[in-house]
mmCIF file of C-alpha atoms in Angstrom:
data_model
loop_
_atom_site.group_PDB
_atom_site.id
_atom_site.type_symbol
_atom_site.label_atom_id
_atom_site.label_comp_id
_atom_site.label_asym_id
_atom_site.label_seq_id
_atom_site.Cartn_x
_atom_site.Cartn_y
_atom_site.Cartn_z
ATOM 1 C CA MET A 1 40.393 -11.120 110.833
ATOM 2 C CA SER A 2 41.627 -13.384 108.067
ATOM 3 C CA ARG A 3 45.253 -13.689 107.039
ATOM 4 C CA ARG A 4 44.511 -11.906 103.757
ATOM 5 C CA THR A 5 42.991 -8.891 105.537
ATOM 6 C CA VAL A 6 46.138 -7.922 107.456
ATOM 7 C CA PRO A 7 48.388 -7.481 104.365
ATOM 8 C CA SER A 8 45.558 -5.673 102.568
ATOM 9 C CA LEU A 9 45.140 -3.231 105.444
ATOM 10 C CA ALA A 10 48.916 -2.666 105.590
ATOM 11 C CA ALA A 11 49.013 -1.899 101.859
ATOM 12 C CA LEU A 12 46.058 0.473 102.231
ATOM 13 C CA ALA A 13 47.811 2.299 105.090
ATOM 14 C CA VAL A 14 50.974 2.742 103.002
ATOM 15 C CA LEU A 15 48.960 4.158 100.085
ATOM 16 C CA ALA A 16 47.065 6.533 102.396
ATOM 17 C CA VAL A 17 50.286 7.915 103.891
ATOM 18 C CA ALA A 18 51.830 8.380 100.428
ATOM 19 C CA GLY A 19 48.695 10.142 99.219
ATOM 20 C CA LEU A 20 48.654 12.529 102.171
ATOM 21 C CA ALA A 21 52.340 13.360 101.706
ATOM 22 C CA ALA A 22 51.652 14.375 98.111
ATOM 23 C CA CYS A 23 48.955 16.830 99.275
ATOM 24 C CA GLY A 24 51.415 19.042 101.151
ATOM 25 C CA SER A 25 52.276 22.469 99.740
ATOM 26 C CA ASN A 26 55.931 21.436 99.509
ATOM 27 C CA ALA A 27 55.326 18.236 97.509
ATOM 28 C CA GLY A 28 57.714 17.763 94.600
ATOM 29 C CA ALA A 29 61.196 18.978 93.912
ATOM 30 C CA ALA A 30 61.954 22.676 93.542
ATOM 31 C CA ASP A 31 63.429 24.106 90.339
ATOM 32 C CA ALA A 32 65.355 26.732 92.336
ATOM 33 C CA THR A 33 66.080 27.588 95.956
ATOM 34 C CA VAL A 34 66.396 31.078 97.416
ATOM 35 C CA ALA A 35 67.537 31.682 100.988
ATOM 36 C CA VAL A 36 65.625 34.452 102.790
ATOM 37 C CA ASP A 37 66.937 35.974 106.016
ATOM 38 C CA GLY A 38 64.222 37.594 108.114
ATOM 39 C CA THR A 39 65.746 39.953 110.672
ATOM 40 C CA LYS A 40 64.142 42.404 113.095
ATOM 41 C CA ASP A 41 64.158 45.102 110.383
ATOM 42 C CA ALA A 42 64.602 43.446 106.957
ATOM 43 C CA CYS A 43 63.544 40.643 104.637
ATOM 44 C CA ALA A 44 66.657 39.770 102.630
ATOM 45 C CA PRO A 45 66.587 37.184 99.797
ATOM 46 C CA SER A 46 69.901 35.712 98.598
ATOM 47 C CA ALA A 47 68.929 36.492 94.982
ATOM 48 C CA ALA A 48 66.875 39.274 93.389
ATOM 49 C CA SER A 49 65.568 37.074 90.565
ATOM 50 C CA VAL A 50 65.139 33.455 89.528
ATOM 51 C CA ALA A 51 63.586 31.565 86.600
ATOM 52 C CA ALA A 52 59.885 30.663 86.711
ATOM 53 C CA GLY A 53 58.881 27.303 88.199
ATOM 54 C CA ARG A 54 58.696 25.712 91.641
ATOM 55 C CA ILE A 55 60.766 27.923 93.917
ATOM 56 C CA ALA A 56 61.780 26.911 97.421
ATOM 57 C CA PHE A 57 62.286 29.836 99.791
ATOM 58 C CA ASP A 58 64.443 28.704 102.728
ATOM 59 C CA PHE A 59 63.303 31.209 105.356
ATOM 60 C CA LYS A 60 65.710 31.687 108.266
ATOM 61 C CA ASN A 61 64.205 33.657 111.122
ATOM 62 C CA SER A 62 66.916 35.846 112.671
ATOM 63 C CA SER A 63 64.526 38.403 114.189
ATOM 64 C CA GLY A 64 64.688 37.468 117.853
ATOM 65 C CA GLN A 65 60.981 36.590 117.895
ATOM 66 C CA THR A 66 58.489 34.319 116.137
ATOM 67 C CA SER A 67 58.070 35.391 112.510
ATOM 68 C CA GLU A 68 56.410 34.532 109.198
ATOM 69 C CA LEU A 69 57.173 34.817 105.483
ATOM 70 C CA TYR A 70 54.720 35.612 102.688
ATOM 71 C CA VAL A 71 55.215 35.491 98.923
ATOM 72 C CA LYS A 72 52.790 37.917 97.298
ATOM 73 C CA THR A 73 52.057 39.151 93.785
ATOM 74 C CA ALA A 74 52.554 42.831 92.952
ATOM 75 C CA ASP A 75 48.837 43.356 93.719
ATOM 76 C CA ASP A 76 49.147 41.605 97.124
ATOM 77 C CA LYS A 77 47.647 38.189 96.324
ATOM 78 C CA ILE A 78 49.263 35.593 98.567
ATOM 79 C CA LYS A 79 51.059 32.849 96.616
ATOM 80 C CA GLY A 80 52.472 31.117 99.696
ATOM 81 C CA GLU A 81 53.178 31.600 103.373
ATOM 82 C CA VAL A 82 54.944 29.989 106.295
ATOM 83 C CA GLU A 83 53.912 31.048 109.803
ATOM 84 C CA ASN A 84 54.995 30.524 113.409
ATOM 85 C CA VAL A 85 58.700 30.220 112.592
ATOM 86 C CA GLY A 86 60.662 30.377 115.833
ATOM 87 C CA ASP A 87 63.778 32.498 116.239
ATOM 88 C CA GLY A 88 66.831 30.731 114.805
ATOM 89 C CA VAL A 89 64.667 28.249 112.895
ATOM 90 C CA THR A 90 64.679 27.738 109.105
ATOM 91 C CA ARG A 91 61.549 26.553 107.287
ATOM 92 C CA THR A 92 60.947 26.111 103.585
ATOM 93 C CA LEU A 93 58.056 27.630 101.648
ATOM 94 C CA THR A 94 57.686 26.238 98.112
ATOM 95 C CA ALA A 95 55.533 28.024 95.554
ATOM 96 C CA LYS A 96 55.000 27.597 91.824
ATOM 97 C CA LEU A 97 55.566 31.058 90.347
ATOM 98 C CA ALA A 98 55.108 32.345 86.807
ATOM 99 C CA ALA A 99 57.172 35.195 85.373
ATOM 100 C CA GLY A 100 56.439 38.513 87.078
ATOM 101 C CA GLU A 101 57.165 40.785 90.015
ATOM 102 C CA TYR A 102 56.619 39.482 93.536
ATOM 103 C CA LYS A 103 57.012 40.680 97.113
ATOM 104 C CA LEU A 104 58.667 38.778 99.921
ATOM 105 C CA VAL A 105 57.232 39.943 103.232
ATOM 106 C CA CYS A 106 58.792 39.029 106.584
ATOM 107 C CA LYS A 107 56.706 39.748 109.685
ATOM 108 C CA PRO A 108 58.738 39.569 112.892
ATOM 109 C CA GLY A 109 56.377 39.254 115.834
ATOM 110 C CA GLU A 110 53.696 38.217 113.291
ATOM 111 C CA LYS A 111 52.134 41.688 113.450
ATOM 112 C CA GLY A 112 51.868 44.772 111.269
ATOM 113 C CA ASP A 113 52.957 45.163 107.666
ATOM 114 C CA GLY A 114 56.394 43.621 108.158
ATOM 115 C CA PHE A 115 59.357 44.260 105.868
ATOM 116 C CA THR A 116 59.183 43.823 102.105
ATOM 117 C CA SER A 117 61.701 42.990 99.405
ATOM 118 C CA THR A 118 60.846 42.861 95.720
ATOM 119 C CA PHE A 119 61.616 39.688 93.835
ATOM 120 C CA THR A 120 61.553 39.053 90.075
ATOM 121 C CA VAL A 121 60.658 35.773 88.423
ATOM 122 C CA THR A 122 61.865 35.607 84.824
ATOM 123 C CA GLY A 123 60.211 33.723 81.949
#
């Protein structure tokens, strides 16, 4: 391997890592953050509405078992999800949402219909 090859490979590796980081669903800064507490019998957001844009949902699992959070449209299309969140753990789900009505669904035990809260995104 020549001396020029090593720096070129290092630069290529740095670019590849940066490119992969940008592909994640949480890439980019959020316009707003909403805390969501998922308990054994509720899905409670810290706010009932927020302005349209990239919204970070900080999901704290307080259910006593592994849980998940879904953000769905009024007609049940999934806009984002975070799964396999251990009890006592907080994970962030970031979704770009337009104005409209949404559902936040917490599923303790990752089974059944879970618990739903309505959430409004304003224009």
